[in-house]
Short mmCIF file of C-alpha atoms in Angstrom, two decimals:
data_model
loop_
_atom_site.label_atom_id
_atom_site.label_comp_id
_atom_site.label_asym_id
_atom_site.label_seq_id
_atom_site.Cartn_x
_atom_site.Cartn_y
_atom_site.Cartn_z
CA UNK A 1 -0.02 0.00 -0.03
CA UNK A 2 1.23 3.49 -0.86
CA UNK A 3 0.77 6.64 1.10
CA UNK A 4 -1.89 8.98 -0.02
CA UNK A 5 -0.88 12.28 -1.48
CA UNK A 6 -0.53 14.98 1.10
CA UNK A 7 -2.98 17.85 1.10
CA UNK A 8 -1.39 20.59 -1.07
CA UNK A 9 -0.59 23.69 1.13
CA UNK A 10 -0.75 26.77 -1.06
CA UNK A 11 1.33 29.87 -0.97
CA UNK A 12 -1.63 31.60 0.77
CA UNK A 13 -1.52 28.94 3.47
CA UNK A 14 2.29 29.60 3.98
CA UNK A 15 1.66 33.34 3.89
CA UNK A 16 -0.89 33.12 6.60
CA UNK A 17 1.51 31.08 8.71
CA UNK A 18 4.29 33.51 8.42
CA UNK A 19 1.99 36.54 9.13
CA UNK A 20 0.66 34.83 12.18
CA UNK A 21 4.15 33.88 13.29
CA UNK A 22 5.42 37.46 12.89
CA UNK A 23 2.48 38.92 14.68
CA UNK A 24 2.78 36.50 17.53
CA UNK A 25 6.33 37.42 17.85
CA UNK A 26 5.55 41.13 18.02
CA UNK A 27 2.89 40.32 20.59
CA UNK A 28 5.70 38.57 22.67
CA UNK A 29 7.84 41.64 22.60
CA UNK A 30 10.35 40.43 19.90
CA UNK A 31 11.73 42.28 17.02
CA UNK A 32 11.17 39.18 14.86
CA UNK A 33 11.93 35.69 14.27
CA UNK A 34 15.00 33.96 12.63
CA UNK A 35 14.02 30.44 11.24
CA UNK A 36 16.88 28.13 10.34
CA UNK A 37 16.60 24.84 8.35
CA UNK A 38 14.37 22.44 10.25
CA UNK A 39 10.80 21.66 10.95
CA UNK A 40 9.83 25.40 11.60
CA UNK A 41 11.17 26.45 8.23
CA UNK A 42 9.37 23.61 6.44
CA UNK A 43 6.11 24.41 8.20
CA UNK A 44 6.32 28.20 7.50
CA UNK A 45 7.67 28.01 3.90
CA UNK A 46 7.42 24.39 2.55
CA UNK A 47 11.17 24.64 1.91
CA UNK A 48 13.48 21.83 2.86
CA UNK A 49 17.22 22.97 2.13
CA UNK A 50 19.86 20.31 1.41
CA UNK A 51 20.89 18.39 4.34
CA UNK A 52 24.06 19.21 6.34
CA UNK A 53 25.01 22.47 4.46
CA UNK A 54 27.20 24.85 6.35
CA UNK A 55 25.95 27.85 4.24
CA UNK A 56 23.67 30.17 5.94
CA UNK A 57 19.89 29.85 5.15
CA UNK A 58 17.64 31.96 7.34
CA UNK A 59 14.07 33.02 7.16
CA UNK A 60 13.61 36.64 8.57
CA UNK A 61 10.00 37.35 9.86
CA UNK A 62 9.10 40.58 11.50
CA UNK A 63 5.57 42.18 11.86
CA UNK A 64 4.87 44.87 9.14
CA UNK A 65 7.67 43.59 6.94
CA UNK A 66 7.62 41.03 4.00
CA UNK A 67 9.17 37.73 4.89
CA UNK A 68 12.61 37.27 3.51
CA UNK A 69 14.56 34.08 2.98
CA UNK A 70 18.37 34.51 2.89
CA UNK A 71 19.71 31.42 0.97
CA UNK A 72 22.93 30.54 -0.91
CA UNK A 73 22.80 31.36 -4.42
CA UNK A 74 23.55 27.77 -5.54
CA UNK A 75 20.50 26.63 -3.63
CA UNK A 76 18.21 29.48 -4.71
CA UNK A 77 16.63 27.42 -7.68
CA UNK A 78 15.25 24.94 -5.16
CA UNK A 79 14.02 27.56 -2.74
CA UNK A 80 12.13 29.17 -5.69
CA UNK A 81 10.41 25.96 -6.28
CA UNK A 82 9.10 25.60 -2.67
CA UNK A 83 5.35 25.73 -2.13
CA UNK A 84 5.67 29.06 -0.10
CA UNK A 85 8.15 30.78 -2.26
CA UNK A 86 5.46 33.14 -3.83
CA UNK A 87 4.75 34.37 -0.28
CA UNK A 88 8.21 35.61 0.51
CA UNK A 89 11.27 37.40 -1.00
CA UNK A 90 14.39 35.46 -1.69
CA UNK A 91 17.69 37.25 -1.07
CA UNK A 92 20.48 35.02 -2.23
CA UNK A 93 24.23 35.24 -1.42
CA UNK A 94 27.28 33.92 -3.22
CA UNK A 95 30.31 32.24 -1.99
CA UNK A 96 33.00 34.80 -0.99
CA UNK A 97 30.34 37.23 0.18
CA UNK A 98 29.30 38.01 3.81
CA UNK A 99 25.83 36.41 4.36
CA UNK A 100 25.67 37.83 7.95
CA UNK A 101 26.04 41.46 6.59
CA UNK A 102 23.23 40.85 4.24
CA UNK A 103 21.10 39.32 7.06
CA UNK A 104 21.96 42.27 9.35
CA UNK A 105 20.54 44.76 6.99
CA UNK A 106 16.97 43.19 7.41
CA UNK A 107 17.15 43.34 11.25
CA UNK A 108 16.75 45.89 14.01
CA UNK A 109 20.31 46.38 15.23
CA UNK A 110 19.10 46.46 18.87
CA UNK A 111 16.27 44.07 18.81
CA UNK A 112 15.52 40.73 20.56
CA UNK A 113 14.85 37.95 18.29
CA UNK A 114 13.47 34.48 18.49
CA UNK A 115 15.60 31.96 16.77
CA UNK A 116 15.18 28.34 15.85
CA UNK A 117 16.44 25.83 18.53
CA UNK A 118 18.53 24.01 15.86
CA UNK A 119 20.21 27.05 14.46
CA UNK A 120 23.89 26.38 14.25
CA UNK A 121 26.00 28.21 16.89
CA UNK A 122 28.39 29.17 14.04
CA UNK A 123 25.65 31.31 12.51
CA UNK A 124 24.21 32.72 15.76
CA UNK A 125 27.72 33.75 16.84
CA UNK A 126 28.35 35.47 13.57
CA UNK A 127 25.12 37.38 13.78
CA UNK A 128 26.03 38.52 17.24
CA UNK A 129 29.39 39.70 16.01
CA UNK A 130 27.77 41.57 13.11
CA UNK A 131 25.19 43.15 15.46
CA UNK A 132 26.47 43.46 19.04
CA UNK A 133 23.29 45.15 20.25
CA UNK A 134 20.92 42.22 19.35
CA UNK A 135 19.94 39.50 21.73
CA UNK A 136 18.35 36.02 21.07
CA UNK A 137 16.07 33.50 22.60
CA UNK A 138 15.09 29.97 21.40
CA UNK A 139 11.75 29.52 19.77
CA UNK A 140 10.80 26.90 22.33
CA UNK A 141 11.42 29.41 25.09
CA UNK A 142 9.43 32.35 23.53
CA UNK A 143 7.00 30.91 21.20
CA UNK A 144 6.59 27.38 22.33
CA UNK A 145 3.03 27.17 20.80
CA UNK A 146 3.93 28.35 17.36
CA UNK A 147 2.91 25.17 15.64
CA UNK A 148 0.81 23.64 18.41
CA UNK A 149 -2.85 24.40 16.99
CA UNK A 150 -3.44 22.54 13.81
CA UNK A 151 -5.77 23.71 11.09
CA UNK A 152 -8.43 21.47 9.36
CA UNK A 153 -5.88 20.35 6.71
CA UNK A 154 -3.26 19.55 9.14
CA UNK A 155 -5.69 17.61 11.30
CA UNK A 156 -6.72 15.52 8.30
CA UNK A 157 -2.95 14.50 7.78
CA UNK A 158 -2.59 13.81 11.56
CA UNK A 159 -5.68 11.55 11.40
CA UNK A 160 -4.20 9.76 8.28
CA UNK A 161 -0.81 9.28 10.04
CA UNK A 162 -2.67 7.83 13.10
CA UNK A 163 -4.68 5.45 10.93
CA UNK A 164 -1.56 4.21 9.25
CA UNK A 165 -0.08 3.44 12.61
CA UNK A 166 -3.23 1.69 13.59
CA UNK A 167 -3.07 -0.43 10.33
CA UNK A 168 0.49 -1.33 11.39
CA UNK A 169 -0.58 -2.53 14.74
CA UNK A 170 -3.39 -4.56 13.34
CA UNK A 171 -0.72 -6.46 11.18
CA UNK A 172 2.06 -6.72 13.69
CA UNK A 173 -0.19 -8.41 16.24
CA UNK A 174 -0.40 -11.37 13.69
CA UNK A 175 3.26 -11.87 13.18
CA UNK A 176 5.25 -14.43 15.17
CA UNK A 177 6.91 -12.99 18.46
CA UNK A 178 8.05 -16.14 20.42
CA UNK A 179 11.57 -17.23 19.44
CA UNK A 180 12.26 -14.05 17.47
CA UNK A 181 14.68 -11.24 18.42
CA UNK A 182 13.24 -7.90 19.35
CA UNK A 183 15.06 -6.20 16.46
CA UNK A 184 13.34 -8.59 14.09
CA UNK A 185 9.93 -7.50 15.14
CA UNK A 186 11.20 -3.85 15.08
CA UNK A 187 12.12 -4.27 11.35
CA UNK A 188 8.69 -5.62 10.75
CA UNK A 189 7.27 -2.49 12.31
CA UNK A 190 9.44 -0.21 10.09
CA UNK A 191 8.43 -2.15 7.01
CA UNK A 192 4.74 -1.99 7.73
CA UNK A 193 4.88 1.73 8.65
CA UNK A 194 6.57 2.35 5.27
CA UNK A 195 4.02 0.13 3.52
CA UNK A 196 1.28 2.17 4.94
CA UNK A 197 2.66 5.46 3.71
CA UNK A 198 5.23 6.75 6.10
CA UNK A 199 8.19 8.31 4.44
CA UNK A 200 10.10 8.57 7.91
CA UNK A 201 10.32 6.12 10.74
CA UNK A 202 11.42 7.73 13.87
CA UNK A 203 11.29 4.77 16.40
CA UNK A 204 10.26 1.22 16.57
CA UNK A 205 10.52 0.19 20.24
CA UNK A 206 10.03 -3.54 21.03
CA UNK A 207 10.66 -4.00 24.65
CA UNK A 208 10.14 -7.59 25.90
CA UNK A 209 10.09 -8.99 29.37
CA UNK A 210 12.30 -7.04 31.74
CA UNK A 211 13.23 -4.59 28.92
CA UNK A 212 9.72 -3.25 29.05
CA UNK A 213 10.59 -1.59 32.34
CA UNK A 214 12.76 0.80 30.35
CA UNK A 215 10.41 3.26 28.58
CA UNK A 216 12.88 4.14 25.73
CA UNK A 217 14.54 0.77 25.36
CA UNK A 218 16.15 0.19 21.90
CA UNK A 219 15.25 -3.04 20.31
CA UNK A 220 18.01 -5.48 20.77
CA UNK A 221 18.96 -9.06 20.44
CA UNK A 222 17.11 -10.52 23.15
CA UNK A 223 14.90 -13.37 22.02
CA UNK A 224 11.30 -12.93 22.86
CA UNK A 225 10.02 -15.90 24.89
CA UNK A 226 6.52 -17.27 25.75
CA UNK A 227 5.29 -15.47 28.95
CA UNK A 228 6.75 -12.13 27.90
CA UNK A 229 5.01 -8.83 28.07
CA UNK A 230 6.03 -6.71 25.14
CA UNK A 231 5.82 -2.93 24.85
CA UNK A 232 5.36 -1.61 21.24
CA UNK A 233 5.90 2.03 20.66
CA UNK A 234 6.33 3.22 17.08
CA UNK A 235 5.82 6.11 14.74
CA UNK A 236 7.33 8.63 12.27
CA UNK A 237 6.08 10.94 9.63
CA UNK A 238 3.57 10.22 6.94
CA UNK A 239 3.07 13.08 4.38
CA UNK A 240 5.01 15.39 6.67
CA UNK A 241 2.86 14.79 9.81
CA UNK A 242 3.56 12.48 12.83
CA UNK A 243 2.28 9.28 14.23
CA UNK A 244 3.06 7.79 17.67
CA UNK A 245 1.24 5.01 19.33
CA UNK A 246 2.00 2.44 21.94
CA UNK A 247 0.29 -0.92 22.67
CA UNK A 248 1.41 -3.62 25.13
CA UNK A 249 0.85 -7.28 24.07
CA UNK A 250 1.53 -10.61 25.77
CA UNK A 251 3.07 -13.77 24.40
CA UNK A 252 0.74 -16.40 25.43
CA UNK A 253 -1.40 -16.22 28.59
CA UNK A 254 -0.43 -13.61 31.05
CA UNK A 255 -0.53 -13.84 34.85
CA UNK A 256 -3.10 -12.32 36.87
CA UNK A 257 -0.74 -9.62 38.06
CA UNK A 258 0.26 -8.77 34.34
CA UNK A 259 -3.41 -8.45 33.51
CA UNK A 260 -4.05 -6.30 36.55
CA UNK A 261 -1.25 -3.99 35.74
CA UNK A 262 -2.36 -3.70 32.17
CA UNK A 263 -5.97 -2.90 33.26
CA UNK A 264 -4.63 -0.03 35.65
CA UNK A 265 -2.70 1.55 32.79
CA UNK A 266 -5.76 1.22 30.41
CA UNK A 267 -7.89 2.90 33.07
CA UNK A 268 -5.27 5.64 33.55
CA UNK A 269 -5.09 6.23 29.91
CA UNK A 270 -8.83 6.56 29.63
CA UNK A 271 -8.91 9.02 32.50
CA UNK A 272 -6.22 11.01 30.92
CA UNK A 273 -8.24 11.09 27.71
CA UNK A 274 -11.40 12.20 29.52
CA UNK A 275 -9.62 15.05 31.14
CA UNK A 276 -8.91 16.65 27.72
CA UNK A 277 -11.29 19.58 26.95
CA UNK A 278 -10.77 23.22 25.90
CA UNK A 279 -9.56 25.34 28.78
CA UNK A 280 -8.19 22.54 30.93
CA UNK A 281 -4.60 22.88 31.95
CA UNK A 282 -2.07 20.50 30.36
CA UNK A 283 -1.27 19.38 33.81
CA UNK A 284 -4.80 18.19 34.34
CA UNK A 285 -4.22 15.51 31.84
CA UNK A 286 -1.20 14.26 33.73
CA UNK A 287 -2.84 14.55 37.09
CA UNK A 288 -5.96 12.40 35.92
CA UNK A 289 -3.89 9.66 34.52
CA UNK A 290 -1.33 9.61 37.43
CA UNK A 291 -4.02 9.54 40.04
CA UNK A 292 -5.36 6.24 38.76
CA UNK A 293 -1.95 4.73 38.85
CA UNK A 294 -0.94 6.10 42.35
CA UNK A 295 -4.28 5.06 43.74
CA UNK A 296 -3.67 1.42 42.66
CA UNK A 297 -0.30 1.49 44.49
CA UNK A 298 2.02 1.84 41.48
CA UNK A 299 2.68 5.73 41.58
CA UNK A 300 6.52 5.22 41.92
CA UNK A 301 6.54 3.18 38.76
CA UNK A 302 5.10 5.77 36.54
CA UNK A 303 8.20 7.69 35.64
CA UNK A 304 7.50 9.98 32.82
CA UNK A 305 5.18 12.86 31.68
CA UNK A 306 1.79 11.52 30.41
CA UNK A 307 2.11 13.16 26.99
CA UNK A 308 3.90 15.30 24.39
CA UNK A 309 2.83 17.38 21.47
CA UNK A 310 3.04 16.14 17.87
CA UNK A 311 2.79 17.55 14.39
CA UNK A 312 5.59 18.06 11.84
CA UNK A 313 7.92 16.51 14.50
CA UNK A 314 6.94 13.56 16.81
CA UNK A 315 7.82 15.43 19.90
CA UNK A 316 7.00 19.02 20.37
CA UNK A 317 5.12 21.43 22.93
CA UNK A 318 2.67 21.23 24.53
CA UNK A 319 3.70 18.72 27.23
CA UNK A 320 1.19 17.06 29.65
CA UNK A 321 3.17 17.32 32.89
CA UNK A 322 2.73 18.62 36.40
CA UNK A 323 3.53 22.34 36.50
CA UNK A 324 2.39 23.11 32.93
CA UNK A 325 -0.63 25.35 33.39
CA UNK A 326 -1.13 26.23 29.71
CA UNK A 327 -4.71 25.82 28.72
CA UNK A 328 -5.80 23.17 26.05
CA UNK A 329 -7.04 24.80 22.74
CA UNK A 330 -9.14 23.19 19.95
CA UNK A 331 -6.66 21.77 17.28
CA UNK A 332 -3.82 20.86 19.65
CA UNK A 333 -2.59 17.37 19.13
CA UNK A 334 -0.65 15.35 21.77
CA UNK A 335 -0.06 11.93 23.11
CA UNK A 336 -1.79 10.38 26.28
CA UNK A 337 0.53 7.63 27.33
CA UNK A 338 0.72 6.54 31.02
CA UNK A 339 2.80 3.54 31.89
CA UNK A 340 3.84 1.37 34.74
CA UNK A 341 7.54 0.04 34.74
CA UNK A 342 8.49 -2.82 37.19
CA UNK A 343 12.31 -3.00 37.19
CA UNK A 344 13.66 -6.24 36.33
CA UNK A 345 10.20 -7.78 35.45
CA UNK A 346 7.92 -5.99 32.82
CA UNK A 347 6.41 -2.75 31.77
CA UNK A 348 3.12 -1.65 30.28
CA UNK A 349 2.36 1.49 28.32
CA UNK A 350 -0.71 2.38 26.31
CA UNK A 351 -0.65 5.64 24.01
CA UNK A 352 -2.94 7.39 21.79
CA UNK A 353 -2.67 10.72 19.88
CA UNK A 354 -5.65 12.87 20.74
CA UNK A 355 -6.70 16.22 19.48
CA UNK A 356 -8.69 18.84 21.37
CA UNK A 357 -12.12 19.44 19.90
CA UNK A 358 -14.67 22.27 20.60
CA UNK A 359 -16.27 20.14 23.29
CA UNK A 360 -13.75 17.61 24.34
CA UNK A 361 -11.25 15.41 22.53
CA UNK A 362 -10.96 12.85 19.70
CA UNK A 363 -8.63 9.87 19.54
CA UNK A 364 -6.53 9.63 16.39
CA UNK A 365 -5.62 6.00 17.33
CA UNK A 366 -8.48 3.59 17.71
CA UNK A 367 -6.94 0.24 17.81
CA UNK A 368 -7.99 -1.82 21.04
CA UNK A 369 -6.57 -0.95 24.29
CA UNK A 370 -7.38 -4.27 25.79
CA UNK A 371 -4.35 -6.67 26.36
CA UNK A 372 -3.65 -8.41 23.09
CA UNK A 373 -2.40 -11.98 23.04
CA UNK A 374 0.26 -12.78 20.46
CA UNK A 375 2.14 -16.00 19.51
#
């Protein structure tokens, strides 16, 4: 099966995103935004520069000014073909010229700017040298919600990515587990995600038996045995938008304790989901899920946050964690993934991506959350 064609975002879509980003930056007291190659640049312009280039590429956004993309001359033809190119001005520079001087001419020499988290230190330091009166803060610090609220087209792509991950789970539950290495099942997950349209696979966690007590276990050479609980956590990008789901399966019949722990996690996941509604604080989702696990006597074994945002990357703000009082807004997408991890024995995690609706929440993963028996 091949992936569906991504919804075509138009130059007007990208123009609206850049205008909103510049306006939000001004409201935050910033002179503008400097966006380096990475997820933010793709989301704002549709342009993905060549990988691992040391030449400066930088989108400059400021309220009341036209967006400008500073780009190496040899890469300008590709930038001109980007879907959002018609919504911005390209200013190219040639080798031997000073790209920082060209960029400085676009900036307030005493301004404070938001800059991409993944901007190279080489470029940031050169800009500071060219403009000693400027200061900078990471986009995650000053505009953490820049991409958090998805529009209708983005939600459709998120739902399609979730459905592809669900289809992968429906197939993986029927492959042999006993007698095979974790890495072999992980390879199956990778293959199935790609078959269902993912162009990028970010992780395929297969954590069997005692390895399941490590939430970020890397699939290894351990041979899965009958009687093992196995945590599966997998996802990536499909048509540019993320999937991420976890289900816990059991090889053969589980013990009463394994069933009980799984039921507790399932109830906690349901409680977290039911806490999602507009205006609720992010921490309310964490509290609802955590309360179920703590009341059952396993609180010390739930060792991570309840969820993370997802969109054009598989981990991004907002985060469902104690202390995060940011209110939920319709269009936000994030995981709800409580777990219990018993060191040296086994672990259980159940995860869905959910989106906030006008009156509650909708799951983007719909496969069974009951304990699945595999062979």
